[in-house]
Amino acid sequence: EAGVAQSPRYKIIEKRQSVAFWCNPISGHATLYWYQQILGQGPKLLIQFQNNGVVDDSQLPKDRFSAERLKGVDSTLKIQPAKLEDSAVYLCASSPQQGVGELFFGEGSRLTVL
Amino acid sequence: SQQGEEDPQALSIQEGENATMNCSYKTSINNLQWYRQNSGRGLVHLILIRSNEREKHSGRLRVTLDTSKKSSSLLITASRAADTASYFCATDAYSSASKIIFGSGTRLSIRP
């Protein structure tokens, strides 16, 4: 079974530029999560989808971050414009259904904002 | 905001010794999970314990849960160099079963 795929693995941009991250969850997983992990900290939930609907985006900085999950499968997370404090690893995770069992994580996309 | 807080933040032990990490959380939960993260990698699920369970084992892992104290511990017995990683607890708030919140993590180093 293929795992959660994320791209790109690494991205370096200057502040005020834009960036997009892509995630392909495990086939059949209804729930998809985006987490932000700043160096030395635990993952912080940004947004959670159930199929193609948003379940929770209370921690998403909506003035600069956006995310979508078209057709309830792949998802993209966009940052525009980026700030220095957005430097972090962006982790995508999926699970068969919300509220039940483990999350399966991708390897993450490491963003450096200069 | 983070639901769980791990203690200690960092732990260094000799190979073969046991490692114990603790997690405290704030609100009632349905279940608590532990994850491992190797440097530069994604998180890997280790074990899940439900709120009505007090102890669970998986190989060299032993997890306890005390809902009255809102705390959990992860014990890794007979540690190996490959156990070097960061360990995180994750909880789902009882009022929002689908939202899984991670703690700040314990960085475990195993000395050969």
GROMACS .gro file of C-alpha atoms in nm:
model
  226
    1GLU     CA    1   0.000   0.000   0.000
    2ALA     CA    2   0.143   0.336  -0.105
    3GLY     CA    3   0.189   0.590   0.172
    4VAL     CA    4   0.105   0.958   0.188
    5ALA     CA    5   0.293   1.145  -0.083
    6GLN     CA    6   0.402   1.505  -0.047
    7SER     CA    7   0.589   1.744  -0.273
    8PRO     CA    8   0.812   1.929  -0.291
    9ARG     CA    9   1.032   1.795  -0.009
   10TYR     CA   10   1.223   2.120   0.017
   11LYS     CA   11   1.147   2.477  -0.086
   12ILE     CA   12   1.338   2.799  -0.032
   13ILE     CA   13   1.167   3.130  -0.107
   14GLU     CA   14   1.203   3.492  -0.014
   15LYS     CA   15   0.951   3.665   0.208
   16ARG     CA   16   0.642   3.795   0.031
   17GLN     CA   17   0.671   3.523  -0.235
   18SER     CA   18   0.413   3.248  -0.268
   19VAL     CA   19   0.448   2.872  -0.236
   20ALA     CA   20   0.223   2.570  -0.278
   21PHE     CA   21   0.249   2.222  -0.130
   22TRP     CA   22   0.077   1.914  -0.262
   23CYS     CA   23  -0.042   1.604  -0.080
   24ASN     CA   24  -0.179   1.275  -0.208
   25PRO     CA   25  -0.328   1.072   0.079
   26ILE     CA   26  -0.357   0.698   0.107
   27SER     CA   27  -0.622   0.569  -0.130
   28GLY     CA   28  -0.962   0.553   0.033
   29HIS     CA   29  -0.875   0.773   0.331
   30ALA     CA   30  -1.157   1.018   0.385
   31THR     CA   31  -0.983   1.247   0.632
   32LEU     CA   32  -0.685   1.465   0.544
   33TYR     CA   33  -0.487   1.690   0.776
   34TRP     CA   34  -0.228   1.962   0.725
   35TYR     CA   35   0.006   2.028   1.018
   36GLN     CA   36   0.276   2.291   1.058
   37GLN     CA   37   0.583   2.184   1.255
   38ILE     CA   38   0.829   2.453   1.356
   39LEU     CA   39   1.176   2.328   1.448
   40GLY     CA   40   1.183   2.184   1.798
   41GLN     CA   41   0.805   2.190   1.840
   42GLY     CA   42   0.519   1.948   1.798
   43PRO     CA   43   0.294   1.951   1.490
   44LYS     CA   44   0.024   2.219   1.496
   45LEU     CA   45  -0.302   2.145   1.316
   46LEU     CA   46  -0.374   2.395   1.039
   47ILE     CA   47  -0.672   2.242   0.862
   48GLN     CA   48  -0.866   1.918   0.850
   49PHE     CA   49  -1.078   1.789   0.565
   50GLN     CA   50  -1.342   1.519   0.565
   51ASN     CA   51  -1.371   1.418   0.199
   52ASN     CA   52  -1.372   1.760   0.031
   53GLY     CA   53  -1.531   1.953   0.317
   54VAL     CA   54  -1.345   2.150   0.584
   55VAL     CA   55  -1.394   2.011   0.935
   56ASP     CA   56  -1.162   2.250   1.121
   57ASP     CA   57  -0.952   2.544   1.008
   58SER     CA   58  -0.950   2.743   1.331
   59GLN     CA   59  -0.569   2.761   1.340
   60LEU     CA   60  -0.519   2.846   0.974
   61PRO     CA   61  -0.396   3.206   0.919
   62LYS     CA   62  -0.655   3.275   0.656
   63ASP     CA   63  -0.510   3.608   0.551
   64ARG     CA   64  -0.218   3.426   0.392
   65PHE     CA   65  -0.284   3.052   0.399
   66SER     CA   66  -0.538   2.865   0.189
   67ALA     CA   67  -0.604   2.498   0.131
   68GLU     CA   68  -0.832   2.294  -0.084
   69ARG     CA   69  -0.911   1.931  -0.141
   70LEU     CA   70  -1.071   1.890  -0.478
   71LYS     CA   71  -1.276   1.576  -0.541
   72GLY     CA   72  -1.195   1.458  -0.188
   73VAL     CA   73  -0.855   1.316  -0.283
   74ASP     CA   74  -0.544   1.533  -0.338
   75SER     CA   75  -0.494   1.851  -0.144
   76THR     CA   76  -0.289   2.167  -0.187
   77LEU     CA   77  -0.178   2.413   0.079
   78LYS     CA   78  -0.081   2.761  -0.039
   79ILE     CA   79   0.095   3.044   0.138
   80GLN     CA   80   0.079   3.392  -0.012
   81PRO     CA   81   0.260   3.608   0.082
   82ALA     CA   82   0.509   3.415   0.293
   83LYS     CA   83   0.660   3.554   0.611
   84LEU     CA   84   0.983   3.459   0.786
   85GLU     CA   85   0.785   3.287   1.063
   86ASP     CA   86   0.631   3.049   0.809
   87SER     CA   87   0.963   2.861   0.792
   88ALA     CA   88   0.864   2.514   0.906
   89VAL     CA   89   0.790   2.162   0.790
   90TYR     CA   90   0.440   2.118   0.651
   91LEU     CA   91   0.312   1.770   0.722
   92CYS     CA   92   0.019   1.605   0.552
   93ALA     CA   93  -0.157   1.313   0.717
   94SER     CA   94  -0.458   1.101   0.634
   95SER     CA   95  -0.682   0.855   0.812
   96PRO     CA   96  -0.962   0.626   0.699
   97GLN     CA   97  -1.222   0.827   0.889
   98GLN     CA   98  -1.221   1.111   1.134
   99GLY     CA   99  -1.195   1.053   1.504
  100VAL     CA  100  -1.091   0.692   1.470
  101GLY     CA  101  -0.745   0.543   1.492
  102GLU     CA  102  -0.404   0.644   1.375
  103LEU     CA  103  -0.289   0.909   1.134
  104PHE     CA  104  -0.059   0.820   0.846
  105PHE     CA  105   0.196   1.092   0.774
  106GLY     CA  106   0.390   1.190   0.467
  107GLU     CA  107   0.758   1.285   0.486
  108GLY     CA  108   0.676   1.655   0.495
  109SER     CA  109   0.767   1.963   0.293
  110ARG     CA  110   1.038   2.177   0.450
  111LEU     CA  111   0.992   2.548   0.380
  112THR     CA  112   1.263   2.807   0.437
  113VAL     CA  113   1.163   3.171   0.401
  114LEU     CA  114   1.456   3.413   0.363
  115SER     CA  115  -0.283   2.570   2.146
  116GLN     CA  116  -0.132   2.236   2.239
  117GLN     CA  117  -0.337   1.983   2.432
  118GLY     CA  118  -0.049   1.764   2.544
  119GLU     CA  119   0.282   1.846   2.703
  120GLU     CA  120   0.560   1.590   2.721
  121ASP     CA  121   0.811   1.558   2.997
  122PRO     CA  122   1.108   1.557   2.986
  123GLN     CA  123   1.181   1.770   2.679
  124ALA     CA  124   1.501   1.574   2.622
  125LEU     CA  125   1.630   1.242   2.753
  126SER     CA  126   1.966   1.074   2.701
  127ILE     CA  127   2.020   0.717   2.817
  128GLN     CA  128   2.259   0.428   2.763
  129GLU     CA  129   2.168   0.156   2.517
  130GLY     CA  130   1.990  -0.125   2.694
  131GLU     CA  131   1.835   0.099   2.959
  132ASN     CA  132   1.463   0.176   2.979
  133ALA     CA  133   1.325   0.512   2.868
  134THR     CA  134   1.016   0.669   3.021
  135MET     CA  135   0.835   0.968   2.875
  136ASN     CA  136   0.532   1.138   3.021
  137CYS     CA  137   0.245   1.330   2.867
  138SER     CA  138  -0.006   1.554   3.040
  139TYR     CA  139  -0.318   1.692   2.876
  140LYS     CA  140  -0.588   1.939   2.966
  141THR     CA  141  -0.932   1.820   2.860
  142SER     CA  142  -1.120   1.491   2.863
  143ILE     CA  143  -1.026   1.263   2.576
  144ASN     CA  144  -1.157   0.966   2.378
  145ASN     CA  145  -0.813   0.819   2.319
  146LEU     CA  146  -0.443   0.901   2.335
  147GLN     CA  147  -0.180   0.806   2.082
  148TRP     CA  148   0.200   0.803   2.077
  149TYR     CA  149   0.404   0.875   1.766
  150ARG     CA  150   0.775   0.862   1.682
  151GLN     CA  151   0.956   1.101   1.450
  152ASN     CA  152   1.305   1.036   1.322
  153SER     CA  153   1.505   1.343   1.225
  154GLY     CA  154   1.382   1.492   0.899
  155ARG     CA  155   1.101   1.240   0.858
  156GLY     CA  156   0.729   1.222   0.909
  157LEU     CA  157   0.561   1.086   1.220
  158VAL     CA  158   0.498   0.716   1.265
  159HIS     CA  159   0.218   0.582   1.482
  160LEU     CA  160   0.329   0.364   1.772
  161ILE     CA  161   0.030   0.285   1.988
  162LEU     CA  162  -0.322   0.400   2.075
  163ILE     CA  163  -0.485   0.368   2.416
  164ARG     CA  164  -0.854   0.436   2.470
  165SER     CA  165  -0.989   0.637   2.760
  166ASN     CA  166  -1.137   0.324   2.922
  167GLU     CA  167  -0.802   0.142   2.914
  168ARG     CA  168  -0.532   0.178   3.178
  169GLU     CA  169  -0.237  -0.003   3.020
  170LYS     CA  170  -0.139  -0.134   2.680
  171HIS     CA  171   0.164  -0.321   2.547
  172SER     CA  172   0.317  -0.349   2.202
  173GLY     CA  173   0.651  -0.524   2.174
  174ARG     CA  174   0.901  -0.323   2.383
  175LEU     CA  175   0.647  -0.044   2.436
  176ARG     CA  176   0.425  -0.006   2.739
  177VAL     CA  177   0.174   0.277   2.764
  178THR     CA  178  -0.027   0.373   3.069
  179LEU     CA  179  -0.317   0.616   3.093
  180ASP     CA  180  -0.451   0.783   3.406
  181THR     CA  181  -0.758   0.982   3.311
  182SER     CA  182  -0.805   1.112   3.666
  183LYS     CA  183  -0.464   1.281   3.644
  184LYS     CA  184  -0.495   1.351   3.272
  185SER     CA  185  -0.159   1.191   3.207
  186SER     CA  186   0.004   0.909   3.014
  187SER     CA  187   0.345   0.750   3.009
  188LEU     CA  188   0.538   0.568   2.738
  189LEU     CA  189   0.799   0.316   2.847
  190ILE     CA  190   1.049   0.178   2.599
  191THR     CA  191   1.230  -0.122   2.744
  192ALA     CA  192   1.580  -0.241   2.648
  193SER     CA  193   1.647   0.068   2.436
  194ARG     CA  194   1.839   0.045   2.109
  195ALA     CA  195   2.027   0.301   1.904
  196ALA     CA  196   1.742   0.292   1.651
  197ASP     CA  197   1.505   0.425   1.918
  198THR     CA  198   1.678   0.765   1.893
  199ALA     CA  199   1.398   0.995   1.781
  200SER     CA  200   1.141   1.246   1.904
  201TYR     CA  201   0.829   1.106   2.066
  202PHE     CA  202   0.494   1.284   2.069
  203CYS     CA  203   0.166   1.218   2.240
  204ALA     CA  204  -0.153   1.310   2.058
  205THR     CA  205  -0.501   1.346   2.197
  206ASP     CA  206  -0.848   1.406   2.064
  207ALA     CA  207  -1.058   1.634   2.279
  208TYR     CA  208  -1.377   1.460   2.393
  209SER     CA  209  -1.582   1.752   2.267
  210SER     CA  210  -1.422   1.737   1.922
  211ALA     CA  211  -1.340   1.374   1.854
  212SER     CA  212  -1.196   1.433   1.510
  213LYS     CA  213  -0.941   1.698   1.602
  214ILE     CA  214  -0.608   1.540   1.696
  215ILE     CA  215  -0.368   1.765   1.882
  216PHE     CA  216   0.000   1.690   1.939
  217GLY     CA  217   0.219   1.773   2.234
  218SER     CA  218   0.560   1.935   2.224
  219GLY     CA  219   0.757   1.610   2.222
  220THR     CA  220   1.044   1.439   2.401
  221ARG     CA  221   1.378   1.409   2.221
  222LEU     CA  222   1.526   1.072   2.308
  223SER     CA  223   1.895   0.997   2.248
  224ILE     CA  224   2.036   0.649   2.299
  225ARG     CA  225   2.409   0.638   2.370
  226PRO     CA  226   2.590   0.330   2.237
   0.00000   0.00000   0.00000
